[in-house]
PDB file of C-alpha atoms in Angstrom:
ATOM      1  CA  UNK A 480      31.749  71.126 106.135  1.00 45.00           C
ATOM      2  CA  UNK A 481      34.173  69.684 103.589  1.00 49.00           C
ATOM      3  CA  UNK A 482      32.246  66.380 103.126  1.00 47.00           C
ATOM      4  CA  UNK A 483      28.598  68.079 103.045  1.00 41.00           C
ATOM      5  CA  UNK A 484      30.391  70.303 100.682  1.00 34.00           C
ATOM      6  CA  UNK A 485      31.375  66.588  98.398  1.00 41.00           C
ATOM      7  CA  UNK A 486      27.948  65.687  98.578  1.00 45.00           C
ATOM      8  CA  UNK A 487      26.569  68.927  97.003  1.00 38.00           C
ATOM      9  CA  UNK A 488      28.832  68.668  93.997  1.00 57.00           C
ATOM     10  CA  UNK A 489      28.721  64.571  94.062  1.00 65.00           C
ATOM     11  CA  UNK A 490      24.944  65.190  93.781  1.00 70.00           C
ATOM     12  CA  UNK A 491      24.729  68.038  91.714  1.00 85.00           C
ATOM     13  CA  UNK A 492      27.070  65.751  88.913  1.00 89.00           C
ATOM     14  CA  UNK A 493      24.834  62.892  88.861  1.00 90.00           C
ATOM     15  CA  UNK A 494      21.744  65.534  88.370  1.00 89.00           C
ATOM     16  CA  UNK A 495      23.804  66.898  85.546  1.00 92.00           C
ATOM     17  CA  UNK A 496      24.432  63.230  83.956  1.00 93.00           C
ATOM     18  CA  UNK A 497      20.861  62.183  84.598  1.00 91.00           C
ATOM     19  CA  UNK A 498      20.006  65.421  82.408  1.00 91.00           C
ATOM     20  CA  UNK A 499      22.582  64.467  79.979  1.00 93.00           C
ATOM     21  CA  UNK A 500      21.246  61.033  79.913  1.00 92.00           C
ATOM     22  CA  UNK A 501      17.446  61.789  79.621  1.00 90.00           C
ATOM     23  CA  UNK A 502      18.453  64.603  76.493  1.00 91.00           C
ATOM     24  CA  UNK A 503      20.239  61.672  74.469  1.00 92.00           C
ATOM     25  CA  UNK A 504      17.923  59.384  74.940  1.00 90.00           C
ATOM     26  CA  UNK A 505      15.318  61.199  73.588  1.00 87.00           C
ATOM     27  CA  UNK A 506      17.056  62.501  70.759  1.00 87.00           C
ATOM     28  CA  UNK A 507      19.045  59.468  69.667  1.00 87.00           C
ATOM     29  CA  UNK A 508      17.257  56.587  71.272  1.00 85.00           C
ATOM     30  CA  UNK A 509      19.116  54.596  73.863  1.00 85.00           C
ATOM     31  CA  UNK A 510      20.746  51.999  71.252  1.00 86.00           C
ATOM     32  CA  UNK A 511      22.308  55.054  69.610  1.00 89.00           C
ATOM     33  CA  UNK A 512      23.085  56.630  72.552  1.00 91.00           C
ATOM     34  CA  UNK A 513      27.051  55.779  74.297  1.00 91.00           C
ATOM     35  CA  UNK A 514      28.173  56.427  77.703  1.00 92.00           C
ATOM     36  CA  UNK A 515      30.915  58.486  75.992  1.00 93.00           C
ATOM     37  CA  UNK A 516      28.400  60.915  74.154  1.00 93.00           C
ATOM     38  CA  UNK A 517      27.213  61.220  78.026  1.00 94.00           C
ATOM     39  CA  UNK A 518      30.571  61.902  79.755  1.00 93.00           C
ATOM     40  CA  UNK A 519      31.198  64.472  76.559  1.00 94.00           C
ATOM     41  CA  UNK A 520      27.598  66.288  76.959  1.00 94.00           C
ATOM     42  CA  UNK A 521      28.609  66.528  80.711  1.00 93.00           C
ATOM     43  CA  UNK A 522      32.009  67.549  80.553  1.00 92.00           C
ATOM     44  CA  UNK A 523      33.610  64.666  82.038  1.00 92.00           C
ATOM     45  CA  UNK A 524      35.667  61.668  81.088  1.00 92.00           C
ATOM     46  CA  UNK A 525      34.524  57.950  80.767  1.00 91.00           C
ATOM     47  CA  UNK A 526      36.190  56.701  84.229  1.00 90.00           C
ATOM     48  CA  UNK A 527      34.090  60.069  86.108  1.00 91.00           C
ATOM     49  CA  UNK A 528      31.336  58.782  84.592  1.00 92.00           C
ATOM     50  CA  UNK A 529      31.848  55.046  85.545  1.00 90.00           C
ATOM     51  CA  UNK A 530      32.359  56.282  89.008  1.00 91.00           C
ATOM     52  CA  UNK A 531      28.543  57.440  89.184  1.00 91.00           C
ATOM     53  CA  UNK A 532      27.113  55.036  86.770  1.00 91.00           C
ATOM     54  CA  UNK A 533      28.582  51.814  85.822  1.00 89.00           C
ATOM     55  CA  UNK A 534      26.197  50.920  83.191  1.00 88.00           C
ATOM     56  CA  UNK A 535      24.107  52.330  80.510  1.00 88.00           C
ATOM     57  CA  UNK A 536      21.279  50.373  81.969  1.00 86.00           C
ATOM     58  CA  UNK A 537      21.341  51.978  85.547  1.00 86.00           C
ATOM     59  CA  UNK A 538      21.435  55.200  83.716  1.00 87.00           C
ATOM     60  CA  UNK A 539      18.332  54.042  81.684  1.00 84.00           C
ATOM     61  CA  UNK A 540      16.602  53.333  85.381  1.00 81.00           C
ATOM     62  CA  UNK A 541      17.879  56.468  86.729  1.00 84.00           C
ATOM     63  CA  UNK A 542      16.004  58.568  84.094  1.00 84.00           C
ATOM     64  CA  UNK A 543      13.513  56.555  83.884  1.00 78.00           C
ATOM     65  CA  UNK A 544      12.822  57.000  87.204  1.00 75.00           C
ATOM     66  CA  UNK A 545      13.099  61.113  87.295  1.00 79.00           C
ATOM     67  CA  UNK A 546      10.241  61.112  84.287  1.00 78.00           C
ATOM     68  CA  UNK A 547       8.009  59.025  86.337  1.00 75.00           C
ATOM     69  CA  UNK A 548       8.681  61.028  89.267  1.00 74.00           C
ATOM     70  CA  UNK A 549       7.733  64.144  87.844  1.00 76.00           C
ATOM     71  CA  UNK A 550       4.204  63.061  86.630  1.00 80.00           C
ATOM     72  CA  UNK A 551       2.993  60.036  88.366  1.00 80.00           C
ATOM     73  CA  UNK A 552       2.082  61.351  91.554  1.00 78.00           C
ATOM     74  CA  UNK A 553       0.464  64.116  90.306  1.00 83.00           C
ATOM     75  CA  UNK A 554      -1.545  61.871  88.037  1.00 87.00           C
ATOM     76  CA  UNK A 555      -2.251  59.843  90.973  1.00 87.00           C
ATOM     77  CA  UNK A 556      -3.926  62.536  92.912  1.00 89.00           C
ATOM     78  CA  UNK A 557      -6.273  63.229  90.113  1.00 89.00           C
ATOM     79  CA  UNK A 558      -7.139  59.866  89.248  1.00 90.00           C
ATOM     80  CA  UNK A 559      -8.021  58.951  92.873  1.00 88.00           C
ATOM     81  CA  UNK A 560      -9.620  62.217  93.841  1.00 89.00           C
ATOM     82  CA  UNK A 561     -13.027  60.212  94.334  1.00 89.00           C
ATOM     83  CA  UNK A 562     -14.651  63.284  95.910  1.00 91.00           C
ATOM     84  CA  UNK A 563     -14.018  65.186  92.520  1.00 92.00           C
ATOM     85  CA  UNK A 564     -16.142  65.518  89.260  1.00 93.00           C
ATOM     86  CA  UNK A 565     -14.835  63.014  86.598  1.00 93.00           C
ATOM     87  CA  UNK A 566     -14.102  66.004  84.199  1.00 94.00           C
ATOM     88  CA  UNK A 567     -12.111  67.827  86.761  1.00 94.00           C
ATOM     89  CA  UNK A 568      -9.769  64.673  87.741  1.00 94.00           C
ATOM     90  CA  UNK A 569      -9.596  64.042  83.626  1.00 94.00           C
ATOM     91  CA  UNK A 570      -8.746  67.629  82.629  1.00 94.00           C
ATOM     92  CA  UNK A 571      -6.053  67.478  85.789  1.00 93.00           C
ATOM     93  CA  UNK A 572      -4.379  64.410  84.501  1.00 92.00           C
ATOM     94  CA  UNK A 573      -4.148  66.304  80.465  1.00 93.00           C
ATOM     95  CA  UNK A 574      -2.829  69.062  81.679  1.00 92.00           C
ATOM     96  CA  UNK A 575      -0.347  67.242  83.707  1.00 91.00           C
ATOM     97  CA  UNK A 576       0.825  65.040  80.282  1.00 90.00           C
ATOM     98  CA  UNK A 577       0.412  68.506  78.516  1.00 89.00           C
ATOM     99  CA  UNK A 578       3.116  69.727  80.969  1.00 89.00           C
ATOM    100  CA  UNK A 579       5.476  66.881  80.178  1.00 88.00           C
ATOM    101  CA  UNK A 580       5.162  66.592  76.805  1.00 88.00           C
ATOM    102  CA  UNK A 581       5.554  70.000  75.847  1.00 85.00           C
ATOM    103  CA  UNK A 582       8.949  70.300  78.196  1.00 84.00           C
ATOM    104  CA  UNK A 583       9.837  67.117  76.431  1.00 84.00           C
ATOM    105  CA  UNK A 584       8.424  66.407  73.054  1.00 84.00           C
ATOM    106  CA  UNK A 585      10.174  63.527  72.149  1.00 85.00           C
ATOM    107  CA  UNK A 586       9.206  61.860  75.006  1.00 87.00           C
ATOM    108  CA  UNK A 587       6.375  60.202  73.456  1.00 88.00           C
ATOM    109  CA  UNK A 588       7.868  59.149  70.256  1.00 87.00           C
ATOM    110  CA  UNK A 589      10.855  58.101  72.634  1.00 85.00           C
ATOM    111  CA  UNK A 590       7.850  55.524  74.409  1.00 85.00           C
ATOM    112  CA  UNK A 591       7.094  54.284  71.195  1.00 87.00           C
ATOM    113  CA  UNK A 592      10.715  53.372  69.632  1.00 86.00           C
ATOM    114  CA  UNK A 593      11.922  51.806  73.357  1.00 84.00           C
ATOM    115  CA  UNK A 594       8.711  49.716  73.326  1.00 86.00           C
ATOM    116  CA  UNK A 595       9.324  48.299  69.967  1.00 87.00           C
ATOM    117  CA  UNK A 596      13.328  47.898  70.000  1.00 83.00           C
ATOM    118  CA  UNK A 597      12.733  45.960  73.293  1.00 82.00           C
ATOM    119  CA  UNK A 598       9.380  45.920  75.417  1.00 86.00           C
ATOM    120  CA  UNK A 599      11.229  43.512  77.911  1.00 85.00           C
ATOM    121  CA  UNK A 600      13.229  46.092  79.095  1.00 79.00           C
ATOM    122  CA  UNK A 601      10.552  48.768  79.343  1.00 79.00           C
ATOM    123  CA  UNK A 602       8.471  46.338  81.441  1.00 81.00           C
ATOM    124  CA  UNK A 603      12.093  45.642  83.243  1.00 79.00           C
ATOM    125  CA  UNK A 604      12.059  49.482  83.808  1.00 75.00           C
ATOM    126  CA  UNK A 605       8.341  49.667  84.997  1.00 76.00           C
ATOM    127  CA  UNK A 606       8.859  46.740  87.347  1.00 77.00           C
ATOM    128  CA  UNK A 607      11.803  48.105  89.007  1.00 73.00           C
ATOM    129  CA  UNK A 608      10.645  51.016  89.624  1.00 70.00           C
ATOM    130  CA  UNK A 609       7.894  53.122  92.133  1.00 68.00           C
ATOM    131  CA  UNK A 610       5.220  53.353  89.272  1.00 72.00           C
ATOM    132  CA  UNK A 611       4.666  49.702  89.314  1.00 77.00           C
ATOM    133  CA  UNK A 612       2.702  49.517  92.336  1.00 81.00           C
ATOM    134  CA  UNK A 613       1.223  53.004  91.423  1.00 82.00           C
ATOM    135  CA  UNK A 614      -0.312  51.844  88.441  1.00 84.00           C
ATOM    136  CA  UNK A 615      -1.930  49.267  90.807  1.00 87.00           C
ATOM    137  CA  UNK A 616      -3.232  51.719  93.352  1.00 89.00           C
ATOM    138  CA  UNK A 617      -5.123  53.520  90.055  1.00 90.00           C
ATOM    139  CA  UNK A 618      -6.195  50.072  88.822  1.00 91.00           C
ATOM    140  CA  UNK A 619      -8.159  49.482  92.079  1.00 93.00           C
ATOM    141  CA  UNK A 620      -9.003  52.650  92.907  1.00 93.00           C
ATOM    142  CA  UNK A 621     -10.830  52.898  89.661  1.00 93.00           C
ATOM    143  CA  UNK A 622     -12.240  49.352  89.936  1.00 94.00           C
ATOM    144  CA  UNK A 623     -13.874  49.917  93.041  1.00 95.00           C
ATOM    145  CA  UNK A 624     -15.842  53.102  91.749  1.00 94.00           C
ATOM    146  CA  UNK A 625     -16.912  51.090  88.960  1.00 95.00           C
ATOM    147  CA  UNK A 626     -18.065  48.434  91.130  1.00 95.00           C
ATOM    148  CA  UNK A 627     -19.927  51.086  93.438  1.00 94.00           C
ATOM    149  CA  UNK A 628     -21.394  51.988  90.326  1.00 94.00           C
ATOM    150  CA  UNK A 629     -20.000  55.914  90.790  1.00 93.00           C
ATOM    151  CA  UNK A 630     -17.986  55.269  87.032  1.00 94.00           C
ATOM    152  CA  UNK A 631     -19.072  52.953  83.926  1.00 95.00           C
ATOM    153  CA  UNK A 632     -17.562  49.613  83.994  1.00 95.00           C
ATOM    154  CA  UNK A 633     -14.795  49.820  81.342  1.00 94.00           C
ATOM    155  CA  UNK A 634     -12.099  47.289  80.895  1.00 95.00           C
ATOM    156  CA  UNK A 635      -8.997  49.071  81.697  1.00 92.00           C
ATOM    157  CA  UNK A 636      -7.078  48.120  78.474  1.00 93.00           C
ATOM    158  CA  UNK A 637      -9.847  50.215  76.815  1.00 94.00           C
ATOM    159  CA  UNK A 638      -9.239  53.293  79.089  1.00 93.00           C
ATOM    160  CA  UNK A 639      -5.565  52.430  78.062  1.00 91.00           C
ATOM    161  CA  UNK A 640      -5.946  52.927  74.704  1.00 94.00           C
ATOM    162  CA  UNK A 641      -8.404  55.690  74.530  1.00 94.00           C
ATOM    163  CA  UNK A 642      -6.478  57.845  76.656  1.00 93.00           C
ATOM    164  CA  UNK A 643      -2.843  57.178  75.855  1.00 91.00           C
ATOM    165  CA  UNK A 644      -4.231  57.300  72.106  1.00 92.00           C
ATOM    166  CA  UNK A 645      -5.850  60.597  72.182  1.00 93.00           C
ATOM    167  CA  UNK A 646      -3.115  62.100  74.394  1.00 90.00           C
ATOM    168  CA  UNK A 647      -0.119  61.480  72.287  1.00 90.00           C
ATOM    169  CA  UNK A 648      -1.239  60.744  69.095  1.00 90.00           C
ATOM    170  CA  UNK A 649      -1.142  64.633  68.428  1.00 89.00           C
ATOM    171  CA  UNK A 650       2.928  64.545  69.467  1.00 89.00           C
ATOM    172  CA  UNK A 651       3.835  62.214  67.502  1.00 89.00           C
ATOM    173  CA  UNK A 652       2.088  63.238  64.193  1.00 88.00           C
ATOM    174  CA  UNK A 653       2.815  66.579  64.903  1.00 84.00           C
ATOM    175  CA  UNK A 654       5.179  66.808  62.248  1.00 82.00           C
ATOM    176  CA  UNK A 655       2.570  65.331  59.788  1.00 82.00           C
ATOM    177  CA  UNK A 656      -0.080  67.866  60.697  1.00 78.00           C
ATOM    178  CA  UNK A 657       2.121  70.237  60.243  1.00 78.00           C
ATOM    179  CA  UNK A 658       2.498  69.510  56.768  1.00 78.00           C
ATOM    180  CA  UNK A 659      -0.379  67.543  55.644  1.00 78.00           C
ATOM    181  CA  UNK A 660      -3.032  70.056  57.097  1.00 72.00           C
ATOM    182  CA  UNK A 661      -0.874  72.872  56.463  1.00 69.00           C
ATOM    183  CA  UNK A 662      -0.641  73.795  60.249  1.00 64.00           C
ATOM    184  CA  UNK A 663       1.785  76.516  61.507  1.00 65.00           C
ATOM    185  CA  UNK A 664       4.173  75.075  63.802  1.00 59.00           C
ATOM    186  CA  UNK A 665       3.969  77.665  66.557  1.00 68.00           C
ATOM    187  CA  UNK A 666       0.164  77.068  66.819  1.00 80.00           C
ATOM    188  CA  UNK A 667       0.868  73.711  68.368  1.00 82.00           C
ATOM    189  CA  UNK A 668       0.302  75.014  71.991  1.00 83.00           C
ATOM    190  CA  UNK A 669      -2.998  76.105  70.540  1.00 85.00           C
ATOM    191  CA  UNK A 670      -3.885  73.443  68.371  1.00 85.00           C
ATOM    192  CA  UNK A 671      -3.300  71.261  71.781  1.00 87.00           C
ATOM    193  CA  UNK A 672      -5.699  73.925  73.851  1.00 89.00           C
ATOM    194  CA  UNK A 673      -8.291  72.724  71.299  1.00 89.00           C
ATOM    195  CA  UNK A 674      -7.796  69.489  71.381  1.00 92.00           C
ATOM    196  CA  UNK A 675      -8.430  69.283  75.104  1.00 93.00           C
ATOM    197  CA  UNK A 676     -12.244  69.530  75.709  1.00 95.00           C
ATOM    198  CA  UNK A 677     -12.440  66.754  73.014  1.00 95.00           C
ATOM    199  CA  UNK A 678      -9.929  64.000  75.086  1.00 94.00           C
ATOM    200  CA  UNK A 679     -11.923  65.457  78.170  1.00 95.00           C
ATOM    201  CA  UNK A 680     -15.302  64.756  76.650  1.00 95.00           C
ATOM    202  CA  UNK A 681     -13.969  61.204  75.439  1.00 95.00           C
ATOM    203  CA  UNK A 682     -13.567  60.300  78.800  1.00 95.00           C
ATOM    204  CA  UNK A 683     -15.971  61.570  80.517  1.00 95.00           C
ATOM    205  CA  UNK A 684     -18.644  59.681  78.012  1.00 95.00           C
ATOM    206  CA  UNK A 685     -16.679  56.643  78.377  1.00 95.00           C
ATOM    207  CA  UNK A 686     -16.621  56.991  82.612  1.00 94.00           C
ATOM    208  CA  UNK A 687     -19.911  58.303  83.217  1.00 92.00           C
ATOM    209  CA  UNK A 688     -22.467  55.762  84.706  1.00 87.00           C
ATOM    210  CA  UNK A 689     -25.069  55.152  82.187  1.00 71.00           C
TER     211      UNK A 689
END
């Protein structure tokens, strides 16, 4: 009882690091971000946190590999949902980004700095973990209903952009918009809402067989 009773609180610390982790990342970046503004955010002291992560690199992989676990199968499903309409399985896969976006905004913007301070180590990331193969599962899945002629043939570096674009070019502009068009901040959720149909509609006209 006393060593399933360690476990709980061994695991329940490293949640509470991860979450530490993932929230200074995204708000400082991980260059700016030091395994003592971790071990502070958590409560703990440097050696604590040395005893669950040695490195700010493994902590990099291990939050890494919470985001992707909290989207990527879900996205999955919808992309390789062959028996579905291409609008449903396209509107499943927003909402799911809509989901993770809006629980972490900076996320995106987050993407975008790691990619350009180092891509290496974002591929390094990728690589190492489950969404690797993943991402080749979707690949082929949607190569072979192109090939059976059920969705247009599209290269997929153009599905890439088109979708990545439209999905989180409103996040990180946001600010802009806000200013530039004179948009109320908490009209975002709406503003996104409206958005939708139009990144659905996108797709679908790029998917559909001609």
């Amino acid at each position: 009882m006393t060593e399933n009773v360690k476990n709980v609180e061994s695991n329940d610390i490293e949640s509470k690091i991860i979450e530490a982790a993932k929230s200074l990342f995204l708000e400082k970046g991980f260059a700016e971000t030091n395994m003592s503004d971790i071990a502070a955010k958590v409560g703990i002291n440097r050696p604590a946190l040395h005893y669950y992560f040695r490195t700010k690199d493994r902590m990099y992989q291990a939050v890494f590999g919470m985001i992707i676990q909290n989207i990527i199968p879900k996205v999955q499903d919808f992309i390789m949902a062959k028996d579905r309409p291409i609008a449903e399985r396209v509107a499943g896969v927003v909402d799911t980004y809509y989901k993770m976006f809006s629980n972490n905004p900076s996320l995106p913007l987050f993407v975008v700095r790691e990619i350009h301070r180092n891509v290496d180590y974002v591929i390094n990331a990728i690589t190492n973990s489950p969404m690797r193969q993943t991402f080749i599962k979707m690949a082929s899945s949607l190569r072979e209903e192109m090939d059976e002629g059920k969705l247009n043939t599209v290269p997929l570096s153009v599905l890439f952009y088109t979708f990545y674009g439209a999905m989180t070019f409103p996040f990180l502009t946001k600010n802009l918009a806000e200013r530039l068009l004179n948009e109320d901040a908490d009209n975002f959720d709406e503003l996104l809402e409206v958005w939708k149909p139009y990144v659905i509609k996108q797709m679908v006209n790029l998917l559909s067989p001609q």
